[in-house]
Structure formats: structure tokens, C-alpha cells
XYZ file of N, CA, C and O in Angstrom:
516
model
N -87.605 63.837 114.239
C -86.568 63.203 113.449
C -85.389 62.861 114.361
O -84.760 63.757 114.922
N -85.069 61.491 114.519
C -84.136 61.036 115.152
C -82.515 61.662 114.647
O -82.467 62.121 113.506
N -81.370 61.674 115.389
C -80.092 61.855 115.036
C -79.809 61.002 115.156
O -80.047 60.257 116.108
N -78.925 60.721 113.813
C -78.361 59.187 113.044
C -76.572 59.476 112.854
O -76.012 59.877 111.833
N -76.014 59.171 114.017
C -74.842 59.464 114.187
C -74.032 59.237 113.166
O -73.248 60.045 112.666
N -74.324 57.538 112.684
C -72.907 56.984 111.458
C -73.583 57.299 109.925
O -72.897 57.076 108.927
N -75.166 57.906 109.776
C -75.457 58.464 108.666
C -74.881 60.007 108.783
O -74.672 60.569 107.707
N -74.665 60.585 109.737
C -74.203 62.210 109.964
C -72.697 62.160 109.580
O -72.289 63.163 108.993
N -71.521 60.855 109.881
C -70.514 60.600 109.910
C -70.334 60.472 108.592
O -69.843 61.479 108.082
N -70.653 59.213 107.548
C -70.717 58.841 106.393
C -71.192 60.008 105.653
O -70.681 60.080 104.535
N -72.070 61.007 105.953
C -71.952 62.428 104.806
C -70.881 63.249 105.420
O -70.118 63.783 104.615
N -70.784 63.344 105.994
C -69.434 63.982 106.750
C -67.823 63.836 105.647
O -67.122 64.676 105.083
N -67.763 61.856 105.789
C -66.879 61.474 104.837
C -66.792 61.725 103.427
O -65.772 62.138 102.877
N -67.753 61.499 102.916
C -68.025 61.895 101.363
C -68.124 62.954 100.806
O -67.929 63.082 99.597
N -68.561 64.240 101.865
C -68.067 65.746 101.384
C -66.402 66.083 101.462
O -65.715 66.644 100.609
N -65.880 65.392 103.157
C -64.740 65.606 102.332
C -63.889 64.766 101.605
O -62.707 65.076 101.753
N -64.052 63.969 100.993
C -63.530 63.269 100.146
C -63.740 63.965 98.590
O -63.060 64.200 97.591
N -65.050 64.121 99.041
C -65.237 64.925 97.293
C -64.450 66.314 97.435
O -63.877 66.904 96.518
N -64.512 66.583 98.341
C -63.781 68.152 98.953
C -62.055 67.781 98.179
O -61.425 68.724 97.700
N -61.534 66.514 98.155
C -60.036 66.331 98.479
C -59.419 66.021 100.157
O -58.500 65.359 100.638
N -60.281 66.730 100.571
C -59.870 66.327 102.128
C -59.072 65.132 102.484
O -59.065 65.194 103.714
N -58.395 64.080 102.146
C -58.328 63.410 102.262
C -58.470 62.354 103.822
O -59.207 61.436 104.182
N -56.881 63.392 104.634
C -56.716 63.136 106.017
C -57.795 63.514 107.118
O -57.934 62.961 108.208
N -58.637 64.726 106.530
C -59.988 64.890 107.638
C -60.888 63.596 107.151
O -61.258 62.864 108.070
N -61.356 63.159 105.566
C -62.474 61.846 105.588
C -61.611 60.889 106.665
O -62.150 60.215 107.542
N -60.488 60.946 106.480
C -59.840 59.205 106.621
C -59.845 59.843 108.711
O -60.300 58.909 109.370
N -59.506 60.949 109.548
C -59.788 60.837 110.876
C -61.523 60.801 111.065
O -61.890 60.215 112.083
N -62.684 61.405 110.129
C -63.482 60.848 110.252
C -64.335 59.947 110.319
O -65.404 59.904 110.926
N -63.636 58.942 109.425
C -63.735 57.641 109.230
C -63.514 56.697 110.603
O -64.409 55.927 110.953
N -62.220 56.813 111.380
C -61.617 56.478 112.277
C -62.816 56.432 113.098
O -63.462 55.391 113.215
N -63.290 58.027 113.937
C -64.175 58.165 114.608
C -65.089 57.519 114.404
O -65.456 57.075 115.491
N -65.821 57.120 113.495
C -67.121 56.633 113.169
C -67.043 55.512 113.504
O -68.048 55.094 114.078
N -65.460 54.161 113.261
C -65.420 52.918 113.513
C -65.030 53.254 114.499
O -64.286 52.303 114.736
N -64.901 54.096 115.579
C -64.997 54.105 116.835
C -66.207 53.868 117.977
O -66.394 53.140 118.952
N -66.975 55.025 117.192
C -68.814 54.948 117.733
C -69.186 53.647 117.449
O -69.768 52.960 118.289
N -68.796 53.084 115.912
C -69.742 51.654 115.963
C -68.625 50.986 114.949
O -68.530 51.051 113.724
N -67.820 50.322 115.934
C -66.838 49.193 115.167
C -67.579 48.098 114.102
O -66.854 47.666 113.205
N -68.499 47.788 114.135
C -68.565 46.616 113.137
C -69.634 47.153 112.148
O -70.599 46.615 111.604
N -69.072 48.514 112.107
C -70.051 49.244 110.586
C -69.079 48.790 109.474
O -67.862 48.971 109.485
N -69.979 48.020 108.272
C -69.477 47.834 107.150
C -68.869 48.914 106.605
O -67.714 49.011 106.190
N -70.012 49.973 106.647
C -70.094 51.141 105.549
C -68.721 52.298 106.217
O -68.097 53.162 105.600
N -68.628 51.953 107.415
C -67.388 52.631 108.292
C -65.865 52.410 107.587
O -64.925 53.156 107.312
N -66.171 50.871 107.439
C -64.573 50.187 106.911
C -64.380 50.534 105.614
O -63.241 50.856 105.277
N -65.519 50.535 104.581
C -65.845 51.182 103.657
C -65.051 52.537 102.756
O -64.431 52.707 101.707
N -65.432 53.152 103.682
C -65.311 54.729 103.475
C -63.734 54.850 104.130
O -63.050 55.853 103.920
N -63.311 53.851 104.841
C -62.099 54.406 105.602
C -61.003 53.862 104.021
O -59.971 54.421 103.648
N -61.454 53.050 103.594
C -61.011 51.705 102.242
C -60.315 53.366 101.156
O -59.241 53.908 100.897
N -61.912 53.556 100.844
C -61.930 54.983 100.271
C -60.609 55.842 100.511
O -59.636 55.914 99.760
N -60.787 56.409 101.604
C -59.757 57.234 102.086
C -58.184 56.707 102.132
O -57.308 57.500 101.788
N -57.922 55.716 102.447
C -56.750 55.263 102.061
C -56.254 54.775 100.900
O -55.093 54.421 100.695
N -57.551 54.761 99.828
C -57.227 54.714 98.550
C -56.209 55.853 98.047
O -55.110 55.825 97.493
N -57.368 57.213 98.645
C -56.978 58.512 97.541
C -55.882 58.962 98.543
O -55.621 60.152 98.367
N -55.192 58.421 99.487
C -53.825 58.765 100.300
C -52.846 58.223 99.241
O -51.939 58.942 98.821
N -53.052 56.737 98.729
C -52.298 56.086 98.276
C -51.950 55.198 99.041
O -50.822 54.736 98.867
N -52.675 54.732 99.990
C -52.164 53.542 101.124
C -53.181 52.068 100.791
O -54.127 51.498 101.334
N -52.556 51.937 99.890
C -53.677 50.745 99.075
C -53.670 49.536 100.173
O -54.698 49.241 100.782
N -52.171 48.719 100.420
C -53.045 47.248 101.450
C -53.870 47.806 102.551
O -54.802 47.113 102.961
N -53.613 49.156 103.168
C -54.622 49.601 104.157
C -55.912 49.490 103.335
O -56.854 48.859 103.815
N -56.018 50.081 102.090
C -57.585 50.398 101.591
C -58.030 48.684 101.936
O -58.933 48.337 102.698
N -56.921 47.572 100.973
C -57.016 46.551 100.458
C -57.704 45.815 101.942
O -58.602 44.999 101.741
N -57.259 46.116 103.559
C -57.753 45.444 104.390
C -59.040 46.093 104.989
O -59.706 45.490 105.830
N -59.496 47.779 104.376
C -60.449 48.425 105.174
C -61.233 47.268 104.256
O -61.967 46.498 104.876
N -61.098 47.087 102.615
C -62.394 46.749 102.292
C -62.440 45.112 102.329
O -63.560 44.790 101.932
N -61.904 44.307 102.550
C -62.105 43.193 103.314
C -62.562 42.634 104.619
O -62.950 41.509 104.932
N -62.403 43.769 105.310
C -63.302 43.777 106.607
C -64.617 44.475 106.340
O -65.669 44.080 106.842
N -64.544 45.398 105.634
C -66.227 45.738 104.860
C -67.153 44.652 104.686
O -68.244 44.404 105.199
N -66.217 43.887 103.566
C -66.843 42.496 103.222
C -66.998 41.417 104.459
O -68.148 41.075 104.736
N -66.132 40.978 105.061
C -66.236 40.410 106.224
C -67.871 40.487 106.950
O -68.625 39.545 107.195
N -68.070 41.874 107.166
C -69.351 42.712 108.372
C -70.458 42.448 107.177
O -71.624 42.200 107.485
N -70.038 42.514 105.791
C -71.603 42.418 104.721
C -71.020 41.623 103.728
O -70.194 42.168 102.996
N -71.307 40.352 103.546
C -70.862 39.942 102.580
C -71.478 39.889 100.693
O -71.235 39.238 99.677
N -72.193 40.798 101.042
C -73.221 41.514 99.982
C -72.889 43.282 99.490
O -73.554 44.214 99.037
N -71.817 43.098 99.796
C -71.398 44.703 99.789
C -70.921 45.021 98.750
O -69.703 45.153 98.873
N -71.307 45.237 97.662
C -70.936 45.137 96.098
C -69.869 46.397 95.683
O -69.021 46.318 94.794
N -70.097 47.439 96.449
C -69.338 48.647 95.988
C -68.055 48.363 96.877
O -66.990 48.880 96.538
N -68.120 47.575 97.981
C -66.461 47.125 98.588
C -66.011 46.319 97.380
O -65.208 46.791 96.575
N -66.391 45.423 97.288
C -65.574 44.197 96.331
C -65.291 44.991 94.665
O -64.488 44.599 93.818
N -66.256 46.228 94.563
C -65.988 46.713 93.479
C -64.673 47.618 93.825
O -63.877 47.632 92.887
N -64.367 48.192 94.689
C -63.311 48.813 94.828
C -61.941 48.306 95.203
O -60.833 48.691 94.830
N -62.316 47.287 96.084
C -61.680 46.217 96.508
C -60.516 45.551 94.903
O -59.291 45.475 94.804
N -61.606 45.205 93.934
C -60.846 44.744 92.682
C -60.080 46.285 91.885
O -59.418 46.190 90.852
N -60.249 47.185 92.360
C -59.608 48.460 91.595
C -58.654 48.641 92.487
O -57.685 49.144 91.919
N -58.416 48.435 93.869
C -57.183 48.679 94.597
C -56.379 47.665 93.879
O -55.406 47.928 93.172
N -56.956 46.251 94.161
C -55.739 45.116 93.408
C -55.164 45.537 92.193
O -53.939 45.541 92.067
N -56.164 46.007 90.989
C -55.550 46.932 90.085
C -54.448 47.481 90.066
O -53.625 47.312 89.167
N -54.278 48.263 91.128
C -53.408 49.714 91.291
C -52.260 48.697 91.986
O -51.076 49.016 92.098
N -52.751 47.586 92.371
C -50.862 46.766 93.126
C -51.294 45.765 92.250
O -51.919 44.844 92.774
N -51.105 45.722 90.991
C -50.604 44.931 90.087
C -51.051 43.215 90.095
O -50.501 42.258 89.550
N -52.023 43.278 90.773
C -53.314 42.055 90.952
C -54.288 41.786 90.362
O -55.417 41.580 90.807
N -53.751 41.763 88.838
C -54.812 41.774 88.160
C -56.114 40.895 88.043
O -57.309 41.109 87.841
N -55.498 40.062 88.213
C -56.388 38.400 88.111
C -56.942 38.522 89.387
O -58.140 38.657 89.137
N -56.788 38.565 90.839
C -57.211 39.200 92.117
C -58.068 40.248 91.714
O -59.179 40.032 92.198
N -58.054 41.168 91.121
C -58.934 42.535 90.558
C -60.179 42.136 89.904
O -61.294 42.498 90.280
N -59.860 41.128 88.587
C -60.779 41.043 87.877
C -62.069 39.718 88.965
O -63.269 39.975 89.053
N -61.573 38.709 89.489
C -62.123 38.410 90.342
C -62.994 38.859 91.525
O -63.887 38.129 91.955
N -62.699 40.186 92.096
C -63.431 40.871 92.938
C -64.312 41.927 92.249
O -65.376 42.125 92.836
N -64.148 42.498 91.369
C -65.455 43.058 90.334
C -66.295 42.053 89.885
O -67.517 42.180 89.963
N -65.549 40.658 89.230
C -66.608 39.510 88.606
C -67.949 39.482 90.115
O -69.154 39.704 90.000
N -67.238 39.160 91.316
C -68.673 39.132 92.498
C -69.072 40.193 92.220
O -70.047 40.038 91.484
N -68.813 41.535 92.444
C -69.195 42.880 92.507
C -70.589 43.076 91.478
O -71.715 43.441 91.814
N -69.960 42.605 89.770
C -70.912 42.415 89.287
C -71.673 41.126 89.747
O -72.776 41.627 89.967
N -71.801 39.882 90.017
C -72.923 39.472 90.341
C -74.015 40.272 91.537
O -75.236 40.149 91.445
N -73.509 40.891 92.375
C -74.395 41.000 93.254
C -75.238 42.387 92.678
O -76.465 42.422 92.777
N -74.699 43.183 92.250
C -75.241 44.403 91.227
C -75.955 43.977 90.585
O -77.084 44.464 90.523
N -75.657 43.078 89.969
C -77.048 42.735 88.472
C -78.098 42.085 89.893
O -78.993 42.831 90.291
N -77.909 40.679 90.591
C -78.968 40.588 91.551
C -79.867 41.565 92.419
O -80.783 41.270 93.188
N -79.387 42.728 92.107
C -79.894 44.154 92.888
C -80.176 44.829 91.892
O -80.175 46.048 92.066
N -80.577 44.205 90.253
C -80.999 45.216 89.189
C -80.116 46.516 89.437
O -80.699 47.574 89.675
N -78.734 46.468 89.390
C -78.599 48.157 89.283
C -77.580 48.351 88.398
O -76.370 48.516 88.559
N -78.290 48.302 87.423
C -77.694 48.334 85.827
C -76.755 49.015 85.670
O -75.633 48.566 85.438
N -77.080 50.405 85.782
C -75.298 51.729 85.933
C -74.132 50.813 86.791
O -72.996 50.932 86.334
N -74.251 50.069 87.773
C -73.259 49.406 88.735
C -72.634 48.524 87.811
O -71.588 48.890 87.274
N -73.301 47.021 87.460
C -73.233 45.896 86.697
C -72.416 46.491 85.555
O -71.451 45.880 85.096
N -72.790 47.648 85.109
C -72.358 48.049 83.826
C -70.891 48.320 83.704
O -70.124 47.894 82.841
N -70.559 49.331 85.012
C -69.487 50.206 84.982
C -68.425 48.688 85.144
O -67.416 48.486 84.468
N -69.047 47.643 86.345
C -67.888 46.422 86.268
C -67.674 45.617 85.256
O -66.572 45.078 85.145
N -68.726 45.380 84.299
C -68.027 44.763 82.980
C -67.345 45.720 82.535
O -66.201 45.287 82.675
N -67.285 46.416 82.230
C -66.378 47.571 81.503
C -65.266 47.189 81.938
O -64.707 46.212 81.439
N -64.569 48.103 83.265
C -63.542 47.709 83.869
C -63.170 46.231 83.947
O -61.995 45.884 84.063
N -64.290 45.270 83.877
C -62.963 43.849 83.655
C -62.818 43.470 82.395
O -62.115 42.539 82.001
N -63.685 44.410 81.553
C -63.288 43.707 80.206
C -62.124 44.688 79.807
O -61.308 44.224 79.011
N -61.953 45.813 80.187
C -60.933 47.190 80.320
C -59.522 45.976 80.413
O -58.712 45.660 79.542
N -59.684 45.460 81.990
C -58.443 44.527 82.926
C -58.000 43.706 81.982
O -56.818 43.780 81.646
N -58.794 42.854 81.434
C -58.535 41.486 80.608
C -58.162 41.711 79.267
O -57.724 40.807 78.556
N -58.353 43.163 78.795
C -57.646 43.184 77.467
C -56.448 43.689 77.523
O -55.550 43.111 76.911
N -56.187 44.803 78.222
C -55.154 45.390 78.865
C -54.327 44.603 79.113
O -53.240 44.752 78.555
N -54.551 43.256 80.211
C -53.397 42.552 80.655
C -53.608 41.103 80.023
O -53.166 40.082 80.550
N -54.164 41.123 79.112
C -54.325 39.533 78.123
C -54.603 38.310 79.143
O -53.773 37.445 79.422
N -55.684 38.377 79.559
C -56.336 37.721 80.956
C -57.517 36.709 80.278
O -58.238 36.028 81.007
């Protein structure tokens, strides 16, 4: 069994994130787009981490360069439209879940597709959109 450095990194991030960790995911994160700069899933997870800091245009540019490296990256653009959320972008928000859900339903993954209509139909009643 081979060692898979940015799969060892990326569980690394997500325990501590689920941990609360915040500042250890977000220097692990760092490291990882260090080993391999043009990892989607790197910019990703760093997006993540500067979410739950509260450093949203940082999240707002990790997950645009996510998208940038995959432009099929459905859980960036899904988070991507929940940062705009949180800075008062709504119409920007509901737009980046609307892709999010297309590429989810094109990937059959119904729980995904699902959770983003919700949330933009959540956005659009909420803010009369």
C-alpha cells in the first residue's frame, strides 16, 4: 500500500476541523498546498478553515481557486454560495449553489442536489429573491 501524502493531509484536516481545531486544520491545510500547490481539494479545505475562523473573503478566494484547479467541484461552489451568504451576497450565493446543484444532480447525488435546493429556496424566501 502506497503513502498518499495529500489523502493523509486532507484526513488530517477534517479530524481537526470536526475536532474544532480550527488554526491546526487551517496550518495543515497550508502545508498540504505547499507539497502540492495546484490541489483543488487543498484550496478547498483551507476555504473550510477560514470559514469556521470567520475569515470569509479568504474562504471566498480559497474556494475560487478550488474552482479555478476543478471546475466541477460542486462542494466548493456549494460552500462558496454559503460564504456569500454570511457577507450579505445573496444573489452571488444563490447563484453559486444554483451550479453546485447542477453539477450534483449530473453526479446523481441526490442528498447533495437536495440539501442546495433547500438552502436556495431557504435564500430566496428569506431575502425575496
Amino acid at each position: 500500500m502506497e503513502f498518499d501524502i495529500v489523502k493523509e493531509y486532507c484526513n488530517i484536516i477534517k479530524n481537526k476541523l470536526t475536532m474544532g481545531e480550527y488554526e491546526t486544520a487551517l496550518n495543515n491545510a497550508k502545508k498540504l498546498l505547499l507539497y502540492s500547490p495546484d490541489n483543488a481539494e487543498g484550496y478547498y479545505y483551507q476555504g473550510l478553515c477560514h470559514f469556521a475562523l470567520g475569515n470569509y473573503e479568504d474562504s471566498v478566494n480559497d474556494y475560487k481557486k478550488a474552482i479555478e484547479l476543478d471546475s466541477a467541484f460542486a462542494k466548493a461552489y456549494y460552500n462558496l454560495g454559503v460564504t456569500k451568504y454570511y457577507l450579505n451576497k445573496f444573489t452571488e450565493a444563490v447563484k453559486n449553489m444554483e451550479t453546485a446543484y447542477r453539477i450534483f444532480s449530473k453526479n446523481q447525488d441526490k442528498a447533495s442536489y437536495t440539501k442546495c435546493m433547500e438552502s436556495i429556496e431557504f435564500i430566496k424566501e428569506e431575502q425575496g429573491l
